[in-house]
Amino acid sequence: MKNIFFISILTLLSCSENKLGLEKNKTHNFGIVIHGGAGTILKENMSDEMELQYRNALKTAIKVGHEILKNGGTSQLAVEKSINILEDSPLFNSGKGAVLNSYGFAELDASFMNGKSLKAGAVSGARKIKNPISAAIKVMENSPHVMLSGNGADQFAEQQGLEIVNSDYFITKRRKRNLEKVKLREVNAKKISNKLNYDEFYKSQLFGTVGCVALDKHGNLAAGTSTGGMTNKKWNRIGDAPIIGAGTYANNLTCAVSSTGWGEFFIRTVAAFNISALMEYKNLKIEDASSLVINDKIGKLGGNGGVIAIDNKGNVAMEMNTPGMYRAHMNSEGKLLVKIYKDE
Amino acid sequence: MKNIFFISILTLLSCSENKLGLEKNKTHNFGIVIHGGAGTILKENMSDEMELQYRNALKTAIKVGHEILKNGGTSQLAVEKSINILEDSPLFNSGKGAVLNSYGFAELDASFMNGKSLKAGAVSGARKIKNPISAAIKVMENSPHVMLSGNGADQFAEQQGLEIVNSDYFITKRRKRNLEKVKLREVNAKKISNKLNYDEFYKSQLFGTVGCVALDKHGNLAAGTSTGGMTNKKWNRIGDAPIIGAGTYANNLTCAVSSTGWGEFFIRTVAAFNISALMEYKNLKIEDASSLVINDKIGKLGGNGGVIAIDNKGNVAMEMNTPGMYRAHMNSEGKLLVKIYKDE
């Protein structure tokens, strides 16, 4: 009897300790991951100065979101504000410095998803919105729709009081040169529009995205993605970035994901949601689910790119099948990782 | 020894019989399912004449696809040709007779996916393409992209030699009246754009889609969806129909799915791919996976609509959480089912 009593007390103590431990975890385990695009990013093609610029920009962007999370702010706000920094930087293919379409101007795509409400918003083919991710969030919050496009997206953003800019704002000299190079390459190689056998140089000029996923102190996940899409794109092409399930997905049950890479393959494999489904339906860990989608599903179809993902415990994955992906991670303890190349 | 020999012979016979049986199945078990939209379709609001028109149109459309399958044609061709019939009919919200946006013209969305190649194509916000599903297939086959939108989609379709029509072609008196009613209702009810509490009348005027899924004699699946979206839609809204994973998905490993209903909820739940993921990752049957997505995932968020799905054995699901869905099914034996109301 004495023994049973003793064991019961121990069990009670251990239970309450577990409970406290869990609650402690729940309150404190937050984290944020950002990416600035995956692709043929090679050390030998990168000057030290350029590399430093990228690392500093990633650091600045992730610290903004991390500060919000540390102060008890929402993952939604952290994702928006970190992406805004990347959109405003001419280094990345989103907002200012976005790649140019075949007519020489930027067409911007972005999407956002809230893991608690499972609400989502997106804009595609916007031409005047300074910060497309903020417009995606406004679509989610202040319209009955998930996805707006073209002029309609610009009009809605303007009605919502977001900053509207002239199309020249987005254009940089670097992207103009990229467009010229890609057009020349297409003419020289007589590339036919239905051939996807782009060479490495060509691919390195085509893509790029920015994205952010975060878990806040309240246990809520959020994901966002913003991009200018493909250099020299035609026919108002829409890639994976503004598509919920392909470029962006968040669900408090599982994880938050933002994709980057050759968008067509991410659409066909429903990449972002696929990672969540592998976790929810097959109990895969976030690293295994991300690796399976990037290397197995996308890789086997001939696609390439990467994802960042964070689960509802704060575990993260930064998976790619390309030589590099601009990326950074900060956890609850404030430990910062900034990486560019695959093997570093 | 004699016994063992006898058993071996029996096993061999049974194996080859199984093999033959399977091959026989593989060759002969084909099927096709179509839908013409889900919603508040009630017997008391439908004249006998109108009901007959719908049933006849569904019958005509499914027979075209079934004939192709019976003659050994591909599921891709069957899906395209059956949907073309529904697009050309003014009864359904796609192609001719599509609902009108707030400016009074049709903006058409469509998507297609091939379950063997996992290739896909889509158009959104098209205004001049007579048969949007055919344009989606051309995007898949003759462009490096999955999704084209707006003017770009129209231009691409024209370059591909598809039939281009004046925007008046799509407009019917019935849809003009619907638009007026919905606009009046919005003004009277002072509906705020971010409220989703549409009443039943309102909802019945808003949505509609057509879609088709098929399994051919070669064991290949295909899915397609085509729609005018929501009556009175603004800001170049894009619904689930042109989004791979939400409105359309096909994979020979699992099934082919086409969605219809309140698109925003189908995007947020990644409905079409979700059914496939539940089959692939949780071994759910097609009926159970479809029911779980429509009733549990979409229903619990407050959304409504339906799906049609066919798996790689020819099993089908026609699931809805609305009072009705225009739908039809034909199997290998040529057995035809045409249904409108949920409980029939």
XYZ file of C-alpha atoms in Angstrom:
688
model
C 0.000 0.000 0.000
C 2.806 2.328 0.964
C 4.565 1.437 -2.287
C 1.467 2.109 -4.390
C 1.045 5.474 -2.687
C 4.689 6.287 -3.299
C 4.426 5.303 -6.986
C 1.254 7.376 -7.380
C 2.961 10.449 -5.952
C 5.913 9.895 -8.297
C 3.565 9.496 -11.268
C 1.697 12.668 -10.349
C 4.948 14.565 -9.987
C 6.242 13.274 -13.292
C 2.936 14.107 -15.013
C 2.871 17.670 -13.749
C 6.530 18.028 -14.650
C 5.739 16.806 -18.169
C 2.823 19.170 -18.389
C 4.940 22.078 -17.206
C 7.660 21.008 -19.598
C 5.221 20.929 -22.492
C 3.747 24.285 -21.607
C 7.206 25.729 -21.249
C 8.000 24.369 -24.696
C 4.755 25.686 -26.092
C 5.453 29.185 -24.826
C 9.093 29.392 -25.699
C 9.826 27.281 -28.721
C 9.534 29.717 -31.582
C 11.567 30.014 -34.746
C 11.872 31.548 -38.177
C 13.412 30.499 -41.488
C 13.818 32.578 -44.647
C 15.036 31.883 -48.151
C 16.139 34.116 -50.996
C 15.907 31.580 -53.810
C 17.543 28.299 -54.810
C 19.540 27.627 -57.951
C 22.943 27.334 -59.547
C 24.678 29.426 -56.900
C 28.381 28.566 -57.007
C 31.246 29.897 -54.874
C 33.423 30.336 -57.983
C 30.888 32.698 -59.570
C 30.446 34.833 -56.473
C 32.733 37.718 -55.408
C 33.462 38.067 -51.697
C 31.723 41.420 -51.730
C 28.557 40.022 -53.337
C 28.519 37.109 -50.919
C 28.766 39.507 -47.988
C 25.891 41.573 -49.354
C 23.658 38.504 -49.562
C 24.596 37.288 -46.081
C 23.968 40.736 -44.595
C 20.596 41.087 -46.317
C 19.472 37.665 -45.072
C 20.657 38.564 -41.555
C 18.789 41.877 -41.543
C 15.589 40.282 -42.841
C 15.506 37.365 -40.408
C 16.307 39.564 -37.407
C 13.244 41.709 -38.065
C 10.969 38.676 -37.942
C 12.806 37.117 -35.015
C 12.440 40.289 -32.951
C 8.668 40.232 -33.537
C 8.467 36.594 -32.426
C 10.706 37.180 -29.382
C 8.380 39.954 -28.227
C 5.348 37.671 -28.476
C 4.202 38.899 -31.904
C 2.439 36.637 -34.399
C 4.080 34.420 -36.980
C 1.906 36.220 -39.560
C 3.489 39.585 -38.778
C 6.983 38.087 -38.599
C 6.585 36.473 -42.034
C 5.210 39.665 -43.576
C 7.903 41.965 -42.184
C 10.832 39.673 -42.973
C 9.593 39.236 -46.538
C 9.086 43.013 -46.891
C 12.835 43.463 -46.251
C 13.694 40.911 -48.923
C 11.180 42.473 -51.341
C 12.778 45.900 -50.814
C 16.294 44.553 -51.415
C 17.389 44.658 -55.093
C 19.428 41.481 -54.518
C 16.486 39.089 -54.604
C 13.904 38.190 -57.242
C 10.893 39.815 -55.569
C 9.628 43.387 -55.257
C 12.465 45.785 -56.187
C 14.939 43.843 -58.316
C 12.406 41.273 -59.497
C 13.233 39.606 -62.796
C 11.676 41.059 -65.939
C 9.164 39.426 -68.263
C 9.568 39.337 -72.045
C 8.112 42.860 -72.306
C 10.749 44.184 -69.896
C 8.682 44.806 -66.802
C 8.076 42.999 -63.520
C 4.988 40.858 -62.886
C 4.814 39.956 -59.222
C 3.345 36.898 -57.527
C 2.954 36.293 -53.790
C 0.953 34.145 -51.395
C 0.455 33.795 -47.675
C -1.177 31.190 -45.424
C -2.075 31.299 -41.739
C -1.657 27.884 -40.090
C -4.203 28.515 -37.349
C -7.187 29.724 -39.404
C -6.116 27.904 -42.582
C -6.988 31.141 -44.341
C -4.895 32.195 -47.296
C -4.392 35.027 -49.766
C -2.487 35.495 -53.002
C -1.808 37.922 -55.823
C -0.457 37.067 -59.245
C 0.740 39.212 -62.112
C 0.681 42.420 -60.029
C 2.615 45.330 -61.557
C 2.265 48.218 -59.146
C 2.279 46.809 -55.606
C 5.522 47.671 -53.788
C 5.163 44.748 -51.345
C 3.167 41.898 -52.880
C 3.240 39.762 -49.699
C 1.345 42.502 -47.858
C -1.224 42.506 -50.654
C -1.601 38.717 -50.341
C -2.344 39.187 -46.627
C -4.901 41.921 -47.415
C -6.627 39.581 -49.896
C -6.865 36.999 -47.114
C -8.156 39.456 -44.540
C -10.301 41.901 -46.484
C -11.741 40.067 -49.485
C -13.929 36.977 -49.830
C -11.312 35.540 -52.178
C -8.011 33.710 -51.941
C -6.405 34.755 -55.220
C -6.552 37.971 -57.237
C -4.613 38.637 -60.411
C -3.368 41.235 -62.875
C -4.931 44.706 -62.835
C -7.526 43.488 -60.361
C -4.833 42.665 -57.805
C -3.266 46.125 -58.275
C -6.648 47.840 -57.904
C -7.511 45.888 -54.777
C -4.144 46.683 -53.177
C -4.609 50.375 -53.954
C -8.109 50.329 -52.413
C -6.590 48.738 -49.326
C -4.184 51.633 -48.936
C -1.020 49.696 -49.753
C 1.912 51.518 -51.331
C 1.562 51.684 -55.115
C 4.623 52.384 -57.235
C 5.395 53.059 -60.860
C 6.518 49.965 -62.786
C 10.009 51.537 -63.123
C 10.495 51.164 -59.365
C 11.080 47.408 -59.703
C 13.560 47.538 -62.601
C 17.303 47.265 -61.904
C 20.235 47.360 -64.339
C 21.211 43.850 -63.326
C 17.819 42.404 -64.267
C 17.805 44.307 -67.571
C 21.149 42.681 -68.398
C 19.778 39.265 -67.355
C 16.789 39.676 -69.653
C 19.017 40.642 -72.596
C 21.267 37.637 -71.959
C 18.349 35.218 -71.738
C 16.705 36.601 -74.884
C 19.989 36.346 -76.800
C 20.485 32.800 -75.563
C 16.996 31.865 -76.709
C 17.567 33.307 -80.171
C 21.011 31.717 -80.540
C 19.973 28.321 -79.337
C 16.726 28.538 -81.314
C 15.059 27.199 -78.232
C 11.594 25.935 -78.910
C 9.032 26.989 -76.362
C 8.032 23.477 -75.377
C 11.556 22.292 -74.657
C 12.597 22.341 -71.025
C 16.237 21.362 -71.500
C 17.640 24.664 -70.303
C 21.340 24.539 -69.567
C 22.830 25.474 -66.205
C 23.643 29.074 -67.114
C 20.192 29.605 -68.462
C 18.539 28.080 -65.412
C 20.629 30.251 -63.083
C 19.189 33.353 -64.768
C 15.607 32.217 -64.752
C 14.414 31.704 -61.237
C 14.484 33.108 -57.756
C 11.992 33.729 -54.988
C 11.918 34.875 -51.411
C 10.001 33.219 -48.633
C 9.600 32.938 -44.904
C 8.063 30.447 -42.482
C 7.649 31.022 -38.756
C 6.344 29.495 -35.537
C 5.369 31.982 -32.833
C 5.216 31.660 -29.022
C 1.483 30.954 -29.269
C 2.161 27.808 -31.324
C 0.851 29.316 -34.573
C 2.512 28.725 -37.917
C 2.569 30.978 -40.981
C 4.163 30.828 -44.431
C 4.691 33.357 -47.213
C 6.352 33.473 -50.627
C 6.990 36.393 -53.003
C 8.592 36.464 -56.436
C 8.979 38.041 -59.838
C 8.827 34.563 -61.380
C 10.918 33.648 -64.436
C 13.101 35.984 -66.501
C 11.604 36.529 -69.971
C 8.273 34.922 -69.011
C 5.467 35.245 -71.544
C 1.694 34.970 -71.733
C 1.135 36.142 -68.136
C 2.658 32.923 -66.837
C 1.816 32.078 -63.227
C 4.357 30.006 -61.301
C 4.051 28.170 -57.999
C 4.704 31.133 -55.687
C 1.112 32.456 -55.621
C -0.427 28.993 -55.507
C -1.526 27.697 -52.130
C -0.379 24.081 -51.876
C 2.457 24.487 -54.396
C 4.511 27.527 -53.300
C 3.083 28.126 -49.838
C 1.246 26.099 -47.198
C 0.771 26.330 -43.438
C -1.234 24.232 -40.989
C -0.807 24.226 -37.199
C -1.319 20.435 -37.269
C 1.899 19.947 -39.209
C 4.165 22.650 -40.625
C 4.646 25.825 -42.651
C 6.409 25.628 -46.019
C 7.708 28.062 -48.651
C 9.075 26.769 -51.969
C 11.574 28.163 -54.450
C 12.775 26.848 -57.769
C 11.403 25.734 -61.078
C 7.775 26.540 -60.290
C 6.135 24.288 -62.861
C 7.461 21.196 -61.056
C 6.329 22.501 -57.676
C 2.808 22.928 -59.063
C 2.718 19.440 -60.585
C 3.884 17.838 -57.319
C 1.778 20.157 -55.090
C 5.065 20.510 -53.225
C 4.283 22.627 -50.140
C 1.104 20.778 -49.181
C 2.708 17.438 -50.087
C 5.241 17.933 -47.260
C 2.400 18.634 -44.826
C 0.445 15.589 -46.090
C 3.464 13.297 -45.635
C 3.707 14.527 -42.033
C -0.038 14.311 -41.305
C -0.838 11.074 -43.105
C 2.466 9.149 -42.910
C 3.947 10.582 -39.711
C 7.143 11.573 -41.500
C 9.486 14.029 -39.819
C 9.779 17.441 -41.434
C 13.301 16.747 -42.752
C 12.274 13.418 -44.287
C 9.077 14.811 -45.807
C 10.979 17.770 -47.312
C 13.737 15.546 -48.672
C 11.238 13.122 -50.200
C 9.381 15.892 -52.040
C 12.487 17.751 -53.266
C 14.731 14.810 -54.157
C 12.276 12.073 -54.964
C 9.107 13.642 -56.303
C 10.474 16.833 -57.903
C 13.940 15.473 -58.703
C 12.603 12.429 -60.530
C 10.419 14.597 -62.784
C 13.536 16.612 -63.704
C 12.730 19.681 -61.627
C 14.930 21.511 -59.189
C 14.725 23.974 -56.344
C 14.348 23.972 -52.602
C 12.031 24.479 -49.664
C 12.199 25.894 -46.182
C 9.861 24.416 -43.584
C 9.230 24.640 -39.851
C 7.007 22.299 -37.862
C 4.784 23.019 -34.862
C 7.631 22.081 -32.471
C 10.145 24.401 -34.120
C 12.075 21.726 -36.045
C 13.196 23.019 -39.402
C 14.171 21.750 -42.841
C 16.097 23.635 -45.522
C 16.208 21.143 -48.372
C 17.423 21.650 -51.942
C 18.546 19.666 -54.984
C 20.455 22.662 -56.399
C 24.048 23.760 -55.641
C 22.782 26.536 -53.380
C 19.915 28.320 -51.681
C 20.137 31.677 -49.898
C 18.754 30.858 -46.462
C 18.812 31.701 -42.781
C 17.369 30.278 -39.564
C 16.972 31.681 -36.061
C 15.582 29.678 -33.159
C 14.165 30.575 -29.715
C 17.646 30.984 -28.251
C 18.545 33.509 -30.921
C 21.073 31.221 -32.585
C 21.536 32.487 -36.141
C 22.520 30.404 -39.183
C 23.085 32.080 -42.551
C 23.977 29.833 -45.484
C 24.280 30.077 -49.240
C 25.905 26.926 -50.658
C 24.468 23.447 -50.256
C 27.513 22.037 -48.476
C 28.303 24.536 -45.749
C 6.032 -35.956 -54.111
C 3.062 -36.470 -56.420
C 1.033 -34.150 -54.185
C 3.677 -31.446 -54.262
C 3.798 -31.684 -58.058
C 0.021 -31.465 -58.232
C -0.060 -28.427 -55.930
C 2.679 -26.749 -57.980
C 0.704 -27.231 -61.165
C -2.401 -25.843 -59.480
C -0.431 -22.829 -58.202
C 1.009 -22.205 -61.642
C -2.421 -22.427 -63.215
C -3.912 -20.138 -60.602
C -1.045 -17.653 -61.037
C -1.418 -17.517 -64.789
C -5.157 -17.253 -64.373
C -4.638 -14.337 -61.962
C -2.202 -12.792 -64.340
C -4.576 -13.202 -67.223
C -7.384 -11.939 -65.035
C -5.413 -8.866 -64.061
C -4.419 -8.186 -67.617
C -7.956 -8.682 -68.705
C -9.010 -6.194 -66.029
C -6.249 -3.828 -66.998
C -7.410 -3.859 -70.587
C -11.098 -3.619 -70.001
C -11.801 -1.708 -66.813
C -12.279 1.820 -68.031
C -14.688 4.482 -66.899
C -15.685 8.121 -67.038
C -17.404 10.551 -64.670
C -18.559 14.101 -65.397
C -20.041 16.898 -63.323
C -21.849 20.100 -64.214
C -21.498 21.866 -60.871
C -22.655 21.373 -57.279
C -24.859 23.706 -55.256
C -28.350 24.469 -54.020
C -30.073 22.440 -56.704
C -33.558 21.586 -55.436
C -36.342 19.585 -57.087
C -38.904 22.234 -56.107
C -37.022 24.949 -58.000
C -36.621 22.897 -61.161
C -39.205 22.510 -63.925
C -39.534 19.085 -65.516
C -38.433 20.577 -68.813
C -35.314 22.129 -67.305
C -34.449 18.887 -65.515
C -34.759 16.971 -68.776
C -32.477 19.458 -70.527
C -29.785 18.971 -67.882
C -30.071 15.176 -67.924
C -29.883 15.098 -71.712
C -26.863 17.390 -71.818
C -25.010 15.258 -69.247
C -25.904 12.112 -71.236
C -24.662 13.581 -74.513
C -21.404 14.784 -72.939
C -20.532 11.541 -71.164
C -21.329 9.386 -74.188
C -18.788 11.281 -76.286
C -16.022 10.517 -73.792
C -17.182 6.941 -73.236
C -17.128 6.204 -76.948
C -13.511 7.387 -77.133
C -12.538 5.138 -74.209
C -14.441 2.154 -75.600
C -12.520 2.459 -78.855
C -9.193 2.440 -77.020
C -8.699 6.222 -77.013
C -6.873 8.026 -74.234
C -8.414 9.367 -71.049
C -6.917 12.739 -72.022
C -8.951 12.897 -75.231
C -12.100 11.603 -73.504
C -11.848 14.292 -70.795
C -11.249 17.047 -73.350
C -14.086 16.082 -75.663
C -16.661 15.509 -72.904
C -15.808 18.865 -71.337
C -16.014 20.581 -74.760
C -19.676 19.487 -74.972
C -20.410 20.926 -71.521
C -18.515 24.136 -72.385
C -20.598 24.551 -75.543
C -23.875 24.043 -73.657
C -25.401 27.273 -72.280
C -26.774 25.302 -69.311
C -23.486 25.062 -67.428
C -21.130 27.638 -65.944
C -18.279 27.187 -68.413
C -17.619 28.344 -71.962
C -20.928 29.536 -73.503
C -23.258 30.400 -70.637
C -20.473 31.040 -68.125
C -21.409 33.367 -65.275
C -20.500 37.039 -65.669
C -18.041 39.059 -63.633
C -18.882 42.449 -62.111
C -18.102 44.156 -65.435
C -20.608 41.930 -67.224
C -18.314 39.635 -69.165
C -17.036 36.097 -68.783
C -13.563 35.324 -67.398
C -12.799 31.675 -67.934
C -10.629 29.303 -65.913
C -9.675 25.717 -66.753
C -7.079 23.120 -65.894
C -6.063 19.649 -66.993
C -3.736 16.982 -65.616
C -2.434 13.771 -67.152
C -2.045 11.011 -64.556
C 0.663 9.134 -66.457
C 3.124 11.962 -67.178
C 2.003 14.089 -64.196
C 2.074 16.976 -66.655
C -0.502 19.694 -66.304
C -1.793 22.855 -67.947
C -4.138 25.673 -66.986
C -5.563 28.994 -68.110
C -7.149 31.618 -65.890
C -9.018 34.809 -66.677
C -9.287 33.980 -70.395
C -11.869 36.025 -72.314
C -11.732 34.863 -75.894
C -11.071 31.124 -75.881
C -14.170 29.171 -76.952
C -13.035 25.979 -75.205
C -10.761 26.746 -72.249
C -10.078 23.068 -71.435
C -8.491 22.652 -74.864
C -6.309 25.692 -74.141
C -5.235 24.158 -70.804
C -4.150 21.026 -72.689
C -2.230 23.141 -75.234
C -0.438 24.933 -72.372
C 0.595 21.515 -71.035
C 1.732 20.208 -74.396
C 3.165 23.212 -76.197
C 4.526 25.624 -73.591
C 7.166 25.238 -70.887
C 4.570 26.476 -68.366
C 1.699 25.043 -66.372
C -0.451 28.152 -65.949
C -1.106 31.149 -68.203
C -3.498 33.963 -67.402
C -5.461 36.930 -68.753
C -4.531 38.333 -72.159
C -1.495 36.081 -72.242
C -3.685 32.978 -72.101
C -5.866 34.316 -74.940
C -2.816 35.164 -77.064
C -1.258 31.756 -76.505
C -4.496 29.966 -77.422
C -4.778 32.020 -80.610
C -1.166 31.198 -81.548
C -1.995 27.530 -81.026
C -4.803 27.749 -83.538
C -7.657 27.277 -81.091
C -11.029 28.846 -81.834
C -11.173 32.458 -80.652
C -14.544 34.135 -80.147
C -15.846 37.577 -79.333
C -16.625 38.086 -75.645
C -20.360 38.336 -76.555
C -20.322 34.663 -77.530
C -20.273 33.571 -73.878
C -23.073 35.865 -72.639
C -26.599 34.471 -72.191
C -29.775 36.241 -71.032
C -29.994 33.925 -68.042
C -26.512 34.879 -66.779
C -27.243 38.576 -67.333
C -30.320 38.223 -65.113
C -28.274 36.327 -62.507
C -25.689 39.100 -62.420
C -28.392 41.759 -61.955
C -29.976 39.745 -59.124
C -26.678 39.209 -57.347
C -25.694 42.875 -57.680
C -29.084 43.985 -56.339
C -28.812 41.541 -53.467
C -25.369 42.889 -52.592
C -26.587 46.468 -52.590
C -29.724 45.660 -50.574
C -27.965 43.562 -48.023
C -25.106 46.055 -47.869
C -22.850 43.080 -47.964
C -19.308 43.871 -46.997
C -16.732 42.339 -49.258
C -14.941 40.417 -46.531
C -18.060 38.680 -45.207
C -18.680 35.184 -46.430
C -22.136 34.682 -44.915
C -23.922 34.424 -48.226
C -27.445 33.080 -47.935
C -28.664 30.036 -49.820
C -30.219 31.971 -52.721
C -27.093 33.979 -53.141
C -24.862 30.936 -53.051
C -27.002 29.158 -55.651
C -26.345 32.046 -58.060
C -22.636 32.234 -57.455
C -20.970 29.032 -58.401
C -20.867 26.284 -60.986
C -18.225 24.368 -62.870
C -17.901 21.473 -65.246
C -15.399 18.670 -64.968
C -14.516 15.200 -66.132
C -12.297 12.383 -64.902
C -11.526 9.215 -66.830
C -9.601 5.947 -66.761
C -8.746 4.476 -70.156
C -8.081 0.885 -71.280
C -4.349 1.515 -70.982
C -4.699 2.217 -67.241
C -4.076 5.954 -67.601
C -6.015 8.541 -65.636
C -6.828 12.145 -66.586
C -8.784 14.994 -65.006
C -10.066 18.342 -66.253
C -12.134 21.235 -64.920
C -13.555 24.319 -66.673
C -15.557 27.245 -65.281
C -16.598 30.869 -65.426
C -16.019 31.107 -61.676
C -18.289 33.238 -59.458
C -21.065 35.563 -60.626
C -20.106 39.224 -60.041
C -16.473 38.365 -59.299
C -14.110 41.308 -59.000
C -10.412 42.093 -59.162
C -9.628 39.237 -61.610
C -10.391 36.672 -58.936
C -8.987 33.195 -59.568
C -10.857 30.244 -58.055
C -9.854 26.622 -57.598
C -10.738 25.391 -61.101
C -7.441 26.410 -62.784
C -5.320 25.393 -59.819
C -3.622 22.008 -59.987
C -4.074 20.346 -56.602
C -7.217 22.314 -55.713
C -9.620 21.985 -58.668
C -7.909 19.253 -60.655
C -5.453 16.440 -59.981
C -4.562 13.136 -61.634
C -1.956 10.511 -60.812
C -1.889 6.933 -62.138
C -0.746 5.786 -58.677
C -4.052 6.836 -57.134
C -6.889 8.659 -58.844
C -8.164 11.544 -60.982
C -10.260 14.292 -59.352
C -12.281 17.317 -60.485
C -13.786 19.711 -57.915
C -16.774 22.024 -58.005
C -18.108 24.440 -55.420
C -16.964 27.359 -53.352
C -13.478 27.530 -54.810
C -11.794 29.420 -51.991
C -12.331 26.456 -49.646
C -11.052 23.986 -52.222
C -7.859 26.042 -52.540
C -7.337 26.252 -48.764
C -7.805 22.481 -48.349
C -5.885 21.595 -51.549
C -8.937 19.415 -52.150
C -8.177 17.433 -55.322
C -4.619 16.470 -54.369
C -5.709 15.872 -50.766
C -7.933 12.994 -51.946
C -4.986 11.491 -53.819
C -2.689 11.969 -50.785
C -5.181 10.214 -48.475
C -5.200 7.275 -50.887
C -1.422 7.186 -51.419
C -0.280 7.872 -47.856
C -3.141 6.458 -45.742
C -4.461 3.740 -48.054
C -7.976 5.169 -47.940
C -10.498 4.046 -50.545
C -11.581 6.644 -53.078
C -15.055 7.021 -51.527
C -13.647 7.478 -48.013
C -10.949 9.907 -49.133
C -13.507 11.977 -51.085
C -15.977 11.999 -48.206
C -13.290 13.014 -45.709
C -12.188 15.981 -47.832
C -15.698 17.217 -48.722
C -17.473 16.644 -45.409
C -14.700 16.883 -42.879
C -12.031 19.209 -44.211
C -14.123 21.538 -46.419
C -17.362 21.213 -44.445
C -15.744 22.082 -41.133
C -14.253 25.282 -42.566
C -17.765 26.285 -43.706
C -17.271 25.553 -47.387
C -19.432 23.543 -49.719
C -19.327 21.793 -53.048
C -18.514 18.404 -54.466
C -15.996 16.256 -56.293
C -15.972 13.517 -58.865
C -13.128 11.010 -58.720
C -12.092 7.755 -60.370
C -9.276 5.504 -59.209
C -6.866 3.362 -61.213
C -9.195 0.350 -60.888
C -12.258 2.217 -62.115
C -13.903 2.733 -58.712
C -15.638 6.087 -58.548
C -16.791 8.654 -56.003
C -19.326 11.435 -56.539
C -19.343 13.199 -53.189
C -21.035 16.465 -52.197
C -22.165 18.397 -49.127
C -24.716 20.395 -51.157
C -28.328 19.443 -52.026
C -27.297 18.538 -55.534
C -24.605 18.070 -58.149
C -25.194 17.546 -61.881
C -23.286 14.343 -62.538
C -23.034 11.211 -64.657
C -21.010 8.018 -64.703
C -20.408 5.341 -67.317
C -18.367 2.193 -66.709
C -16.727 -0.430 -68.941
C -20.022 -2.230 -69.439
C -21.654 0.936 -70.693
C -23.927 1.245 -67.656
C -25.036 4.888 -67.479
C -26.003 6.804 -64.332
C -27.261 10.390 -64.588
C -28.088 12.175 -61.334
C -28.897 15.682 -60.154
C -30.091 15.621 -56.538
C -28.036 14.298 -53.646
C -30.535 11.641 -52.634
C -31.424 9.865 -55.817
